[in-house]
CSV table of C-alpha atoms and ligand atoms in Angstrom, one decimal:
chain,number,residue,atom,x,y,z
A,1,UNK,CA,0.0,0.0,0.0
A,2,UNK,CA,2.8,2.4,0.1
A,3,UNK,CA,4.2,4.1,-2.8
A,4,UNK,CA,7.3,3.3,-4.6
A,5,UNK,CA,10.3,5.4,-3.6
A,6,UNK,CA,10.0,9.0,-5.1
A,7,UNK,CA,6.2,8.4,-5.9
A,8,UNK,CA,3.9,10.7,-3.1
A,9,UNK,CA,2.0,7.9,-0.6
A,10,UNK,CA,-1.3,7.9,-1.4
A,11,UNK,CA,-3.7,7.2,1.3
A,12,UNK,CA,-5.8,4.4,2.2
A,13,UNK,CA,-9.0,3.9,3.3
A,14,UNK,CA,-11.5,0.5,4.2
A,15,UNK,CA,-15.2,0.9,4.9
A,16,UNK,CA,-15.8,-2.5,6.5
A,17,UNK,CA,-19.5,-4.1,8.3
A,18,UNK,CA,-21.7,-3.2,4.7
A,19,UNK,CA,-24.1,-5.0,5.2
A,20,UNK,CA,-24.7,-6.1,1.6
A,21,UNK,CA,-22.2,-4.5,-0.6
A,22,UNK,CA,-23.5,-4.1,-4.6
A,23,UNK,CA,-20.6,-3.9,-6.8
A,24,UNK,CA,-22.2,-4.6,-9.8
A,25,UNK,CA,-19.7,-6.4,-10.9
A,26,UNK,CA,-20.3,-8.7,-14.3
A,27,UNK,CA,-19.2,-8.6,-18.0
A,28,UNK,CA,-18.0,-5.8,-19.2
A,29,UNK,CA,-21.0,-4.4,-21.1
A,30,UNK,CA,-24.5,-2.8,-20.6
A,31,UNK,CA,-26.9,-5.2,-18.7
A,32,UNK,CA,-29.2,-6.5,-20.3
A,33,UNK,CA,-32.6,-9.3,-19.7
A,34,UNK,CA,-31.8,-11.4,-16.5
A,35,UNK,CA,-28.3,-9.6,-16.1
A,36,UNK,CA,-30.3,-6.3,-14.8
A,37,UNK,CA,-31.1,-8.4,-12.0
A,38,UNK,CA,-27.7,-9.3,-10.8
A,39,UNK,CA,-26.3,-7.0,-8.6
A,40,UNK,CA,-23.3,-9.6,-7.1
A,41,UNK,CA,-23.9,-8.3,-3.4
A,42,UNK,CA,-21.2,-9.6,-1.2
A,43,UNK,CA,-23.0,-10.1,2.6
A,44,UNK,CA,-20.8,-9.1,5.0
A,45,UNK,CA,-19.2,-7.2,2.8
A,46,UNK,CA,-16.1,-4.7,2.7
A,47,UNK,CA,-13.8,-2.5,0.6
A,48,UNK,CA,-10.3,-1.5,0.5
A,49,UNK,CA,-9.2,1.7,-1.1
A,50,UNK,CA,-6.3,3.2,-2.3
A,51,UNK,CA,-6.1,7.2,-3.5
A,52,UNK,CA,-9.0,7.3,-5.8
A,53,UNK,CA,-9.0,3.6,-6.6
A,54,UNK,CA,-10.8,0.9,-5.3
A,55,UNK,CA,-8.0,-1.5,-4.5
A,56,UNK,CA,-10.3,-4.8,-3.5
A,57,UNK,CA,-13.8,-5.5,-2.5
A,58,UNK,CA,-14.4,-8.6,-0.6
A,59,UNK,CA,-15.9,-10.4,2.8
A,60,UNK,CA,-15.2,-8.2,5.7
A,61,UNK,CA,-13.0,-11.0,6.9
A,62,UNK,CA,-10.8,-11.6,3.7
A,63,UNK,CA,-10.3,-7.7,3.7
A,64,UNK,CA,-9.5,-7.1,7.2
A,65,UNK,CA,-6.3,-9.2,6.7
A,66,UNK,CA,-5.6,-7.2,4.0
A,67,UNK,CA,-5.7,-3.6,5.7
A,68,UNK,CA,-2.1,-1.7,6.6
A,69,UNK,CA,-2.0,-0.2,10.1
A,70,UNK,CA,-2.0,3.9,9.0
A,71,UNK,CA,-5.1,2.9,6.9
A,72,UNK,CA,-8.6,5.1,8.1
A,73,UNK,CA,-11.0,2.5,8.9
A,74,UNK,CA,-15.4,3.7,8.5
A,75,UNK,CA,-17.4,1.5,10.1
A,76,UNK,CA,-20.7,1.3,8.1
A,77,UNK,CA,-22.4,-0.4,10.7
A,78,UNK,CA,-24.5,-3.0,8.7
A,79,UNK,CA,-25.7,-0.8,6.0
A,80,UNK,CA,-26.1,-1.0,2.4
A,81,UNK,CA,-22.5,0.5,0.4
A,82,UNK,CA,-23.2,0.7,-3.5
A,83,UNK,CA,-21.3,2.5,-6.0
A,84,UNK,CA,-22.4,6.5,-6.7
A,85,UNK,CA,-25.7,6.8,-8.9
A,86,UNK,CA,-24.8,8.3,-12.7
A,87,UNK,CA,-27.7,10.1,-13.9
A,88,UNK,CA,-27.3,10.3,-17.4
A,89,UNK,CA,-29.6,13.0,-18.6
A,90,UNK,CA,-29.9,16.4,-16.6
A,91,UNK,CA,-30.4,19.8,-17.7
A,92,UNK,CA,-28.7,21.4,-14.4
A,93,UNK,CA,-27.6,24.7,-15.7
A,94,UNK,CA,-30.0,27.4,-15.5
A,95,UNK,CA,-31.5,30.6,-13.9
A,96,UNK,CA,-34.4,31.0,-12.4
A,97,UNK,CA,-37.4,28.4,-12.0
A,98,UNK,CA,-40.6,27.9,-12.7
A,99,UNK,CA,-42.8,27.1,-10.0
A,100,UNK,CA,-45.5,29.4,-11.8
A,101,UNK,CA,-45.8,26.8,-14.5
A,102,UNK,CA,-46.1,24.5,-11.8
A,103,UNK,CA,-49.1,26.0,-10.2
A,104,UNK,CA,-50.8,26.2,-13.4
A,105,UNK,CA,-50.4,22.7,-14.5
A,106,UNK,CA,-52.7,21.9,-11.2
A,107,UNK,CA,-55.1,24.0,-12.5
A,108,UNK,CA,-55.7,22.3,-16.4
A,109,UNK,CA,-52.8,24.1,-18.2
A,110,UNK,CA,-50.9,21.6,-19.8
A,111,UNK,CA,-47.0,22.0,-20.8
A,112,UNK,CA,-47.4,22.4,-24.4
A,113,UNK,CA,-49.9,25.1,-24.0
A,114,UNK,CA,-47.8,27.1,-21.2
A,115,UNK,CA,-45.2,26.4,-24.2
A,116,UNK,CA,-47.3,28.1,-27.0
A,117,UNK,CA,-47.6,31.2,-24.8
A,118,UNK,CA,-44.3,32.0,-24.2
A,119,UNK,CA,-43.2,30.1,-21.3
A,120,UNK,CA,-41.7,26.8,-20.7
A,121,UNK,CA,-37.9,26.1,-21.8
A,122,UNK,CA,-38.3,30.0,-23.5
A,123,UNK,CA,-39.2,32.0,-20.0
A,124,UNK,CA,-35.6,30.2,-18.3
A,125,UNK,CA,-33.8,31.0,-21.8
A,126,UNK,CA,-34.7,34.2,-21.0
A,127,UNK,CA,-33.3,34.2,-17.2
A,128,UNK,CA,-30.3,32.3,-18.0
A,129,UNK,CA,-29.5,34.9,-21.0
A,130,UNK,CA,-29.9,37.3,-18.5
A,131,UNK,CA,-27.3,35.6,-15.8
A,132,UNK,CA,-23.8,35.7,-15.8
A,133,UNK,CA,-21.4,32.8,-15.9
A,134,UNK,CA,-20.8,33.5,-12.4
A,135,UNK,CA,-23.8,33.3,-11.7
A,136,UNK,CA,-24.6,30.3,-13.2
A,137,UNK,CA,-21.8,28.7,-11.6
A,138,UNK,CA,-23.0,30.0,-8.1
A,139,UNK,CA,-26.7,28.4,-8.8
A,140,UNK,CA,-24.9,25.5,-9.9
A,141,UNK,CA,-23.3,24.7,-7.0
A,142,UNK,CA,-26.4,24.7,-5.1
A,143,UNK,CA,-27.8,21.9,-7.6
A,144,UNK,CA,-24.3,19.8,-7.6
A,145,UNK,CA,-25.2,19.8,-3.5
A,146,UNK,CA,-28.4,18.5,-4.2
A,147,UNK,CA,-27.1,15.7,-6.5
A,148,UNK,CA,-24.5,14.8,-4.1
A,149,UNK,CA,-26.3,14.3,-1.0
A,150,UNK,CA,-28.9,12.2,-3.1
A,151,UNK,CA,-26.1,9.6,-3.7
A,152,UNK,CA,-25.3,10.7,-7.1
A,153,UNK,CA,-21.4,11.5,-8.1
A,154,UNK,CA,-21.4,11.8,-11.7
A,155,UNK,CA,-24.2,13.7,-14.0
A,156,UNK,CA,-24.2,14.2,-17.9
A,157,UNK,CA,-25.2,18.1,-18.1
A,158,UNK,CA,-26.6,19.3,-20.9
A,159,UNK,CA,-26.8,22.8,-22.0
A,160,UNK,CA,-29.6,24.1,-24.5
A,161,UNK,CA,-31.3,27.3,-22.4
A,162,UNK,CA,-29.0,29.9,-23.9
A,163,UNK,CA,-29.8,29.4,-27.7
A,164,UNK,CA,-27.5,31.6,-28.8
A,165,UNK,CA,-23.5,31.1,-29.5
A,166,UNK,CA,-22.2,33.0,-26.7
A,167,UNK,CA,-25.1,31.8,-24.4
A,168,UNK,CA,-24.8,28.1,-25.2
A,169,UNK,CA,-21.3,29.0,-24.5
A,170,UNK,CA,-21.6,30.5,-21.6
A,171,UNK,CA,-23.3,27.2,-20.5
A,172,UNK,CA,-21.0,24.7,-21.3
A,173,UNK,CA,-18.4,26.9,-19.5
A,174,UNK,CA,-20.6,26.8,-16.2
A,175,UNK,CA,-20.3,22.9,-16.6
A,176,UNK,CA,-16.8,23.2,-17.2
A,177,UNK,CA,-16.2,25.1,-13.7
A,178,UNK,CA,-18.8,22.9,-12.0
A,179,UNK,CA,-16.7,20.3,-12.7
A,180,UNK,CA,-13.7,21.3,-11.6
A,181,UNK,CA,-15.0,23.2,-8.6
A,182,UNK,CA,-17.7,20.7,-6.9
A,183,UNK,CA,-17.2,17.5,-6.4
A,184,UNK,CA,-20.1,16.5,-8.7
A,185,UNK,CA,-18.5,15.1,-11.9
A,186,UNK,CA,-20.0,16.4,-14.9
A,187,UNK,CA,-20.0,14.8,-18.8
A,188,UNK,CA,-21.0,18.3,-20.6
A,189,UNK,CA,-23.6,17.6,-23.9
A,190,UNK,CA,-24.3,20.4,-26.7
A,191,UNK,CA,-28.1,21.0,-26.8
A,192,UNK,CA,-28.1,24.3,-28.6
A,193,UNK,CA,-31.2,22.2,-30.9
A,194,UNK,CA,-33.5,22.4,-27.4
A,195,UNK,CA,-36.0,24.7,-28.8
A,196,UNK,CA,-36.5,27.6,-31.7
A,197,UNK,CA,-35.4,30.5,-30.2
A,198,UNK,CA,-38.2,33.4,-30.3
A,199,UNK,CA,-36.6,35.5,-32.4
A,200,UNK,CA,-36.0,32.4,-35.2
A,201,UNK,CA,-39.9,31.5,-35.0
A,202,UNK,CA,-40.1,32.2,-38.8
A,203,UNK,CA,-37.1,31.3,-39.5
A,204,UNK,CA,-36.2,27.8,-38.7
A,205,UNK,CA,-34.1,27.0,-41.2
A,206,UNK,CA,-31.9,29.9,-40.3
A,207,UNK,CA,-31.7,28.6,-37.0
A,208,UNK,CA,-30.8,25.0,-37.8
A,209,UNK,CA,-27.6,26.5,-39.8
A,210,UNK,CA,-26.5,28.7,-37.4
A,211,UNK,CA,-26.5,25.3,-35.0
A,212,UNK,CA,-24.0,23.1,-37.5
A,213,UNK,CA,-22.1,25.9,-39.1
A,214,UNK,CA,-21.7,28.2,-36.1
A,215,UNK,CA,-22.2,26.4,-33.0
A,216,UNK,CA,-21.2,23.2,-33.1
A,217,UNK,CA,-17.7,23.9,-34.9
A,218,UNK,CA,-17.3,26.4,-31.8
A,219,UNK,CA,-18.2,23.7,-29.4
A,220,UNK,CA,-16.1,21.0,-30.7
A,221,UNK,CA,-13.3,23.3,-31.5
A,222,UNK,CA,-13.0,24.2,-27.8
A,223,UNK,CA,-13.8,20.9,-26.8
A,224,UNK,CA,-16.8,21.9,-24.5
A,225,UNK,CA,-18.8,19.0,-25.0
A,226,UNK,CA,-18.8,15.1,-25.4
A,227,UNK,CA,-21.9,14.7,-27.1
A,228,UNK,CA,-25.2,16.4,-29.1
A,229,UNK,CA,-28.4,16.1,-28.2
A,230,UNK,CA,-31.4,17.6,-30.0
A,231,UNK,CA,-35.2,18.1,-28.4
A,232,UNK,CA,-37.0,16.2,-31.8
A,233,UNK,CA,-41.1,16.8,-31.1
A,234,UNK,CA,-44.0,18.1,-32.7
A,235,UNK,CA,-43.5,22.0,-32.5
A,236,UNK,CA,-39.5,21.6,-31.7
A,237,UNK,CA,-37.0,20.2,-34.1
A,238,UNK,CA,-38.4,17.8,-36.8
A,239,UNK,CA,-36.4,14.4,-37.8
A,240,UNK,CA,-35.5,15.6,-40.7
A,241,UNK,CA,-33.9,18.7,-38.6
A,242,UNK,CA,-32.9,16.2,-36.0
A,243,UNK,CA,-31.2,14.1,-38.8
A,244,UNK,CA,-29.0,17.3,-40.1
A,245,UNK,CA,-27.6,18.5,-36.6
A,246,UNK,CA,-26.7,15.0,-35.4
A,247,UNK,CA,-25.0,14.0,-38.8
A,248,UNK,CA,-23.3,17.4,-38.4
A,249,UNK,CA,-21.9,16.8,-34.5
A,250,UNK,CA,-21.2,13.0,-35.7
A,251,UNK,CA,-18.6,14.5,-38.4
A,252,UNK,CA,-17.3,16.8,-35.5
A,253,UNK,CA,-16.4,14.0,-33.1
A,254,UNK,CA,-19.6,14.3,-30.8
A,255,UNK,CA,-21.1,11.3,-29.5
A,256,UNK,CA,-25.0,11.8,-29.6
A,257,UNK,CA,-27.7,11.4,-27.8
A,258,UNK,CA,-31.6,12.4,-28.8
A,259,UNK,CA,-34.7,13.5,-26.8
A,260,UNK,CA,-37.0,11.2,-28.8
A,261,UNK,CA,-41.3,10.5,-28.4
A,262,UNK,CA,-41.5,12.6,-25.2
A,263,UNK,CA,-44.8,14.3,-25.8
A,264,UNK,CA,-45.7,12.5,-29.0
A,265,UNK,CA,-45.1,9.4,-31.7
A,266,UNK,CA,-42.6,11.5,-33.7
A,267,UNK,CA,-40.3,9.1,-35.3
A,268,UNK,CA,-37.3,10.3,-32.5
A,269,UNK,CA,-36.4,6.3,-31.4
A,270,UNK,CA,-36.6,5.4,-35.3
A,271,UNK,CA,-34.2,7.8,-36.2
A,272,UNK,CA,-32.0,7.1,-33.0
A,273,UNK,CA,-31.7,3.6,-34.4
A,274,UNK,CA,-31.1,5.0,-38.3
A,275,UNK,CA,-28.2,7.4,-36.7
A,276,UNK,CA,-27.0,5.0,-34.3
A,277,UNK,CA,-27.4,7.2,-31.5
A,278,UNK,CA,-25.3,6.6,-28.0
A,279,UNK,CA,-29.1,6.7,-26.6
A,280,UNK,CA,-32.6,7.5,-27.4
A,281,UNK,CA,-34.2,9.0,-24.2
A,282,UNK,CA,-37.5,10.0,-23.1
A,283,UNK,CA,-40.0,7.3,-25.3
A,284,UNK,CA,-42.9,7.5,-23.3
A,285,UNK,CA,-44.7,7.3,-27.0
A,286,UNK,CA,-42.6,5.2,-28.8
A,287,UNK,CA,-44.1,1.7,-30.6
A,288,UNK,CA,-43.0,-1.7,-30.5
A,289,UNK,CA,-41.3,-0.8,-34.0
A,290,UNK,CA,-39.4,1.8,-32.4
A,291,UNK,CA,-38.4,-0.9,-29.5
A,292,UNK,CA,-37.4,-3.2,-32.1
A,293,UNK,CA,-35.3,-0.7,-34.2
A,294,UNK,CA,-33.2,0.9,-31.1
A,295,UNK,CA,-32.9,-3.2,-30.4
A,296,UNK,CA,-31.1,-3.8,-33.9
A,297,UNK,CA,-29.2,-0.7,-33.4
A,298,UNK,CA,-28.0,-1.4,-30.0
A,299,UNK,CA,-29.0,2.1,-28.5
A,300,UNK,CA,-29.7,2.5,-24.8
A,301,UNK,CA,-33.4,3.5,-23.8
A,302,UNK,CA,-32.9,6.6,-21.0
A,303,UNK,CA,-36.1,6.6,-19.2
A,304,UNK,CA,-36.7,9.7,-17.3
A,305,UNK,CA,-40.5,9.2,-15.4
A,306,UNK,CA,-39.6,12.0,-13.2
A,307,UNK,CA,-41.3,14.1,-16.3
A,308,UNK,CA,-44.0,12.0,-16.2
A,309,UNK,CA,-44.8,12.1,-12.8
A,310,UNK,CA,-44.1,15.7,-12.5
A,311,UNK,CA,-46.1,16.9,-15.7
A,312,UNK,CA,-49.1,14.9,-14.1
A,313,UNK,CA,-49.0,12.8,-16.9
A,314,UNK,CA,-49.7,8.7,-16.5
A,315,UNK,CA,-48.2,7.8,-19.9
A,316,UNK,CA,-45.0,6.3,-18.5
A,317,UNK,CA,-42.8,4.2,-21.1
A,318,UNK,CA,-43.0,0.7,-21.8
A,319,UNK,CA,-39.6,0.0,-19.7
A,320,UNK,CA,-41.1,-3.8,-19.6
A,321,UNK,CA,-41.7,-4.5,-23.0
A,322,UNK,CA,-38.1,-2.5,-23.6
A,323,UNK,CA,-36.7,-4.9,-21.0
A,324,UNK,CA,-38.3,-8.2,-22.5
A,325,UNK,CA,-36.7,-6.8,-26.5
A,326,UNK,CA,-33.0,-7.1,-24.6
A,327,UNK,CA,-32.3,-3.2,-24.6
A,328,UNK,CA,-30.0,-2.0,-21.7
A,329,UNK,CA,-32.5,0.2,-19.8
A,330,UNK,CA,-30.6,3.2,-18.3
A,331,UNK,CA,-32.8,5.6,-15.7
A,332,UNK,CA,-32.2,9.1,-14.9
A,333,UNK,CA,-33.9,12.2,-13.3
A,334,UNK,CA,-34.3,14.7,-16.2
A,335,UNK,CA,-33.3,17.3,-13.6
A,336,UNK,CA,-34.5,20.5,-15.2
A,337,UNK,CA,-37.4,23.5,-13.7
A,338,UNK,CA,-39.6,22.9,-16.1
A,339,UNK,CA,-41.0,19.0,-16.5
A,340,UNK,CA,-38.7,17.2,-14.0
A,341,UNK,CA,-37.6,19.5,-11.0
A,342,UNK,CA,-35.8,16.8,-8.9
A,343,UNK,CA,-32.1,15.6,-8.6
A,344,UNK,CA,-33.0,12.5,-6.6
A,345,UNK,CA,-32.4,9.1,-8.2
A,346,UNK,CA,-33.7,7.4,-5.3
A,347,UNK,CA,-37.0,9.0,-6.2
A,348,UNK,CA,-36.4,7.7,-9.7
A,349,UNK,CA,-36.5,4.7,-8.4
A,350,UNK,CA,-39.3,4.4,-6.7
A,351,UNK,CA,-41.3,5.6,-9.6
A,352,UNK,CA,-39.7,2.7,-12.0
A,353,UNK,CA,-40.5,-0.1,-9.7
A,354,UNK,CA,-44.5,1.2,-8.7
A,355,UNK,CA,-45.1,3.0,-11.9
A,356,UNK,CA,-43.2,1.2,-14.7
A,357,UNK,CA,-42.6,-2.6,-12.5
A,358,UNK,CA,-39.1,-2.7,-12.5
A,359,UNK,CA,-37.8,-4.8,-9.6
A,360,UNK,CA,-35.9,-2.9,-7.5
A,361,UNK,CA,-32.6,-4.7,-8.6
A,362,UNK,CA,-33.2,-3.7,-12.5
A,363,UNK,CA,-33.6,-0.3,-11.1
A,364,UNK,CA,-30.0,0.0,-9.5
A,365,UNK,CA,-28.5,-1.4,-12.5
A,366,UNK,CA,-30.7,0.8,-15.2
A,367,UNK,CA,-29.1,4.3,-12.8
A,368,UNK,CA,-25.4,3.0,-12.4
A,369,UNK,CA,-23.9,0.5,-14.6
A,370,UNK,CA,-26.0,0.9,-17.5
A,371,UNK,CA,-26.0,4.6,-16.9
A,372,UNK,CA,-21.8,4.4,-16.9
A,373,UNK,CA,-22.0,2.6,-20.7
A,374,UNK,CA,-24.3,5.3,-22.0
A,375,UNK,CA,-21.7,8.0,-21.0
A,376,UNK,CA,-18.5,5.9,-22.6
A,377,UNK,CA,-17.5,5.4,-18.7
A,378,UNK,CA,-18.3,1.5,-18.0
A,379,UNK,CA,-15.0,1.1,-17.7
A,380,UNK,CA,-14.5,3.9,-15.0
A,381,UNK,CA,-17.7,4.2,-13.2
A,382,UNK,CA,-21.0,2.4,-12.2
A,383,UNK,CA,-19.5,-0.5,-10.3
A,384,UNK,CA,-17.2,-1.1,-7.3
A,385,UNK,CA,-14.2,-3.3,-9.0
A,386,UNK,CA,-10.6,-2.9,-8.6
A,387,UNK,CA,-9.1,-0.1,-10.5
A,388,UNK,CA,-12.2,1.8,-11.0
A,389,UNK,CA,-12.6,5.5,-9.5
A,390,UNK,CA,-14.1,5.4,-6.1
A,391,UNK,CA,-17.4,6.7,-6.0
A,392,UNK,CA,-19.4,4.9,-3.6
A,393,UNK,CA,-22.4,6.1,-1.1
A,394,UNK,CA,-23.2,4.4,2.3
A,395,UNK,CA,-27.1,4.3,2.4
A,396,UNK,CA,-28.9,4.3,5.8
A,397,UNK,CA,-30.6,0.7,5.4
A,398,UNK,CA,-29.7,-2.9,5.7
A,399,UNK,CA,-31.7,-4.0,2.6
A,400,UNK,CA,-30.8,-2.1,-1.0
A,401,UNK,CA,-34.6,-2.8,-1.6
A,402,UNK,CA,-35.3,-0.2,1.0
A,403,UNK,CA,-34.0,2.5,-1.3
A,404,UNK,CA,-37.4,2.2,-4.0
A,405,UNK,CA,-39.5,1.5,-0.7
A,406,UNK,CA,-38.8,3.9,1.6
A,407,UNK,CA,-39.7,7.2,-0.7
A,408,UNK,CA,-39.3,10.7,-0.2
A,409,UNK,CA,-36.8,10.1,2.1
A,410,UNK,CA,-33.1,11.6,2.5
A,411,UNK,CA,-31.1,7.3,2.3
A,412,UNK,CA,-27.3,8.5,1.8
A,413,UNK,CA,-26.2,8.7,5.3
A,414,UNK,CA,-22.1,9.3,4.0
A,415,UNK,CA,-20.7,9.9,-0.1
A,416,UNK,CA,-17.3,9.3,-1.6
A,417,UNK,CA,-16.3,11.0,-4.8
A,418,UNK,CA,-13.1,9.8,-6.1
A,419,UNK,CA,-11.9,8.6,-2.4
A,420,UNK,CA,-12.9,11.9,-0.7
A,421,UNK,CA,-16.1,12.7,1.5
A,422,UNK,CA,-18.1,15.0,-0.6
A,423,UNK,CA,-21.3,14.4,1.5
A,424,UNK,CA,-22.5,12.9,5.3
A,425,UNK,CA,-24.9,13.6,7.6
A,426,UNK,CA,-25.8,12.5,11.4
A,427,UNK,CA,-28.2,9.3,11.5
A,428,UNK,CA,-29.5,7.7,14.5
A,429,UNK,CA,-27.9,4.6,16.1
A,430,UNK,CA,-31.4,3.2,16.7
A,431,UNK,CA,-32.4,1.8,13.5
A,432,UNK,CA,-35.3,-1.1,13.6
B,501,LIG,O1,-36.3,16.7,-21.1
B,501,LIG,N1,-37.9,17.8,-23.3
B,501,LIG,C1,-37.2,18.8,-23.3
B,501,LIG,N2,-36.4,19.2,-22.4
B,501,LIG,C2,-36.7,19.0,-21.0
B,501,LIG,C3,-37.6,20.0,-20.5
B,501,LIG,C4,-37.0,21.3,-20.2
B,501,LIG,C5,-37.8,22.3,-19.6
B,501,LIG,O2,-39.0,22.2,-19.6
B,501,LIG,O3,-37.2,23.3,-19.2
B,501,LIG,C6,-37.1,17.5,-20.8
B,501,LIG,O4,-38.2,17.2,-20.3
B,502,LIG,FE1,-34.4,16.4,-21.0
């Protein structure tokens, strides 16, 4: 455990007594039919760090054998130790929120009409015009909090509520910072194609162009982002618009991801497949066609019924049927202030297993593993195996089954970004 001469010592750490510890551990590929279900829990379990690195994970008793004397020792006192969440699809940098939407939604307004007036993703592309990058990095950090001390360590971010060069910019430079400065890890995606800005409403086209030959060359150029991502819906961005932005960010480098069959049947998870798309998210209206093309294509299905749930809607997607087809189910929050104003995977996963019947095991693997290969990062993140970074949460329960059970309830009790304590909090000794 100590360094070679010359080399800085880099410090241990063992959380032993986890009650069930979930590495996730398996082939080395997204999960898929029966595999969701295996989570390869070790009872009794415990895990030897070293730096950022997990060094070993094994029975409490093989490991204690294993730990040198200057090592810090955490107790977890029989609770559940997983690796950090990964929430693939966010929207976390904006200004301003919209609880006025909110309010109207309980009183019959539905999202696409508060859209057609002028509000929706347009009234926080107006704030967020309006705020600096300071700013922006100041709300940020409030969010980063919130997705920390809900057991998540690494977020994809996407930008898409500036909608102009410098704007978008601005964004993806707020991500940058984020990163650097919170201990929330952040993989940034280009989403200048979230809506028609106002001021292009008659001019679409004129829009679209400005996206591949002004933005996206900027954004590659200065390597803000890793992938593209393009809102494609009825009154948004059409396929064919879709088709032309994507192909562009494809030639650029980008890996690419799609908003596709949100609010509508719009041919989004048919095109994913035609474009080979990293994933197709969203599909709470997409066919068994669809769910057989993103099957031959081998994209990943990010489900996201925090929207659902949040814009009062009951039309979850057919997460079984996408199951049963073989595709690698990935969950995620959506976090944005308009259809999905929660950072809290946990509460993503109560909604999968009561709303869309995935068992509580799928559920875990759809938000880390599976969410890791979406991002490129399987090989880094989502499971607790020697050599990966060490991003792991100590939940206050015996039972990983509690975390979809219990719900709107704070479970992290301490979390670990690379090694270090980025969140804890005081729980009681007296647990049933
Ligand atoms: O994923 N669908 C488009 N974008 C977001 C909503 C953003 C907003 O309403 O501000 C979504 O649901
Ligand atoms: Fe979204």
């Amino acid at each position: 455990m100590t360094g070679a001469p010359g080399k800085p010592i880099r410090k241990t750490l063992a959380v032993i007594n986890c009650s069930q510890l979930l590495t996730l551990a398996g082939a080395r590929r997204p999960r898929t039919g029966g595999d969701l279900r295996q989570l390869s829990i070790i009872e009794d379990g415990a895990l030897l760090l070293c730096g950022d690195r997990i060094e070993t994970v094994g029975r409490r008793r093989e490991i204690e054998s294993l730990i040198p004397e200057d090592c810090e020792v955490i107790d977890a006192g029989r609770r559940v130790v997983m690796p950090g969440f990964v929430d693939a699809h966010t929207h976390p940098v904006f200004a301003g929120i919209r609880a006025n939407e909110f309010e109207q939604r309980t009183t019959g307004a539905t999202y696409r009409e508060i859209a057609a007036r002028g509000g929706g993703i347009r009234a926080t592309v107006r704030a967020t015009r309006n705020a600096s990058l300071s700013d922006l990095v100041r709300i940020g950090k409030h969010y980063a909090e919130w997705f920390l001390r809900s057991g998540t360590t690494t977020i994809e971010a996407k930008s898409g509520y500036g909608l102009t060069i410098e704007d978008e910019l601005k964004i993806l430079h707020a991500i940058k910072q984020l990163n650097d400065e919170t201990q929330l890890r952040y993989v940034p995606t280009f989403l200048g194609a979230h809506d028609i800005p106002s001021e292009y409403k008659s001019r679409r086209a004129t829009y679209v162009n400005l996206i591949i030959n002004e933005m996206l060359p900027r954004v590659a150029e200065e390597r803000l982002a890793e992938y593209c991502d393009v809102f494609c819906e009825q009154d948004v961005f059409t396929t064919d618009e879709a088709w032309q932005i994507l192909s562009a960010a494809r030639c650029l480098g980008l890996g690419l991801r799609m908003h596709a069959d949100q609010l509508t049947l719009s041919g989004g998870a048919k095109l994913a497949a035609e474009l080979n798309t990293a994933t197709a998210d969203h599909l709470e209206h997409t066919d068994p066609t669809g769910i057989a093309a993103l099957k031959v294509a081998g994209v990943q299905p990010v489900l996201l019924p925090g929207s659902v749930y949040a814009l009062g809607s009951k039309h979850y997607p057919a997460a079984r049927e996408m199951i049963d087809a073989g595709l690698a189910v990935v969950l995620a929050t959506d976090f944005n202030p308009g259809s999905s104003p929660t950072p809290s995977i946990p509460m993503i996963l109560s909604l999968a297993c009561t709303q869309m019947k995935l068992t509580p095991a799928e559920a875990i693997t759809a938000s880390t593993i599976n969410a890791a290969y979406s991002l490129g990062r399987g090989d880094e993140i989502g499971s607790l195996e020697k050599g990966k970074r060490a991003d792991f949460v100590i939940h206050d329960c015996e039972d990983y089954r509690e975390l979809a059970y219990f719900f709107g309830i704070e479970h992290p009790w301490r979390v670990f970004s690379s090694g270090k304590s980025a969140f804890s909090r005081s729980v009681s000794e007296a647990r049933p």
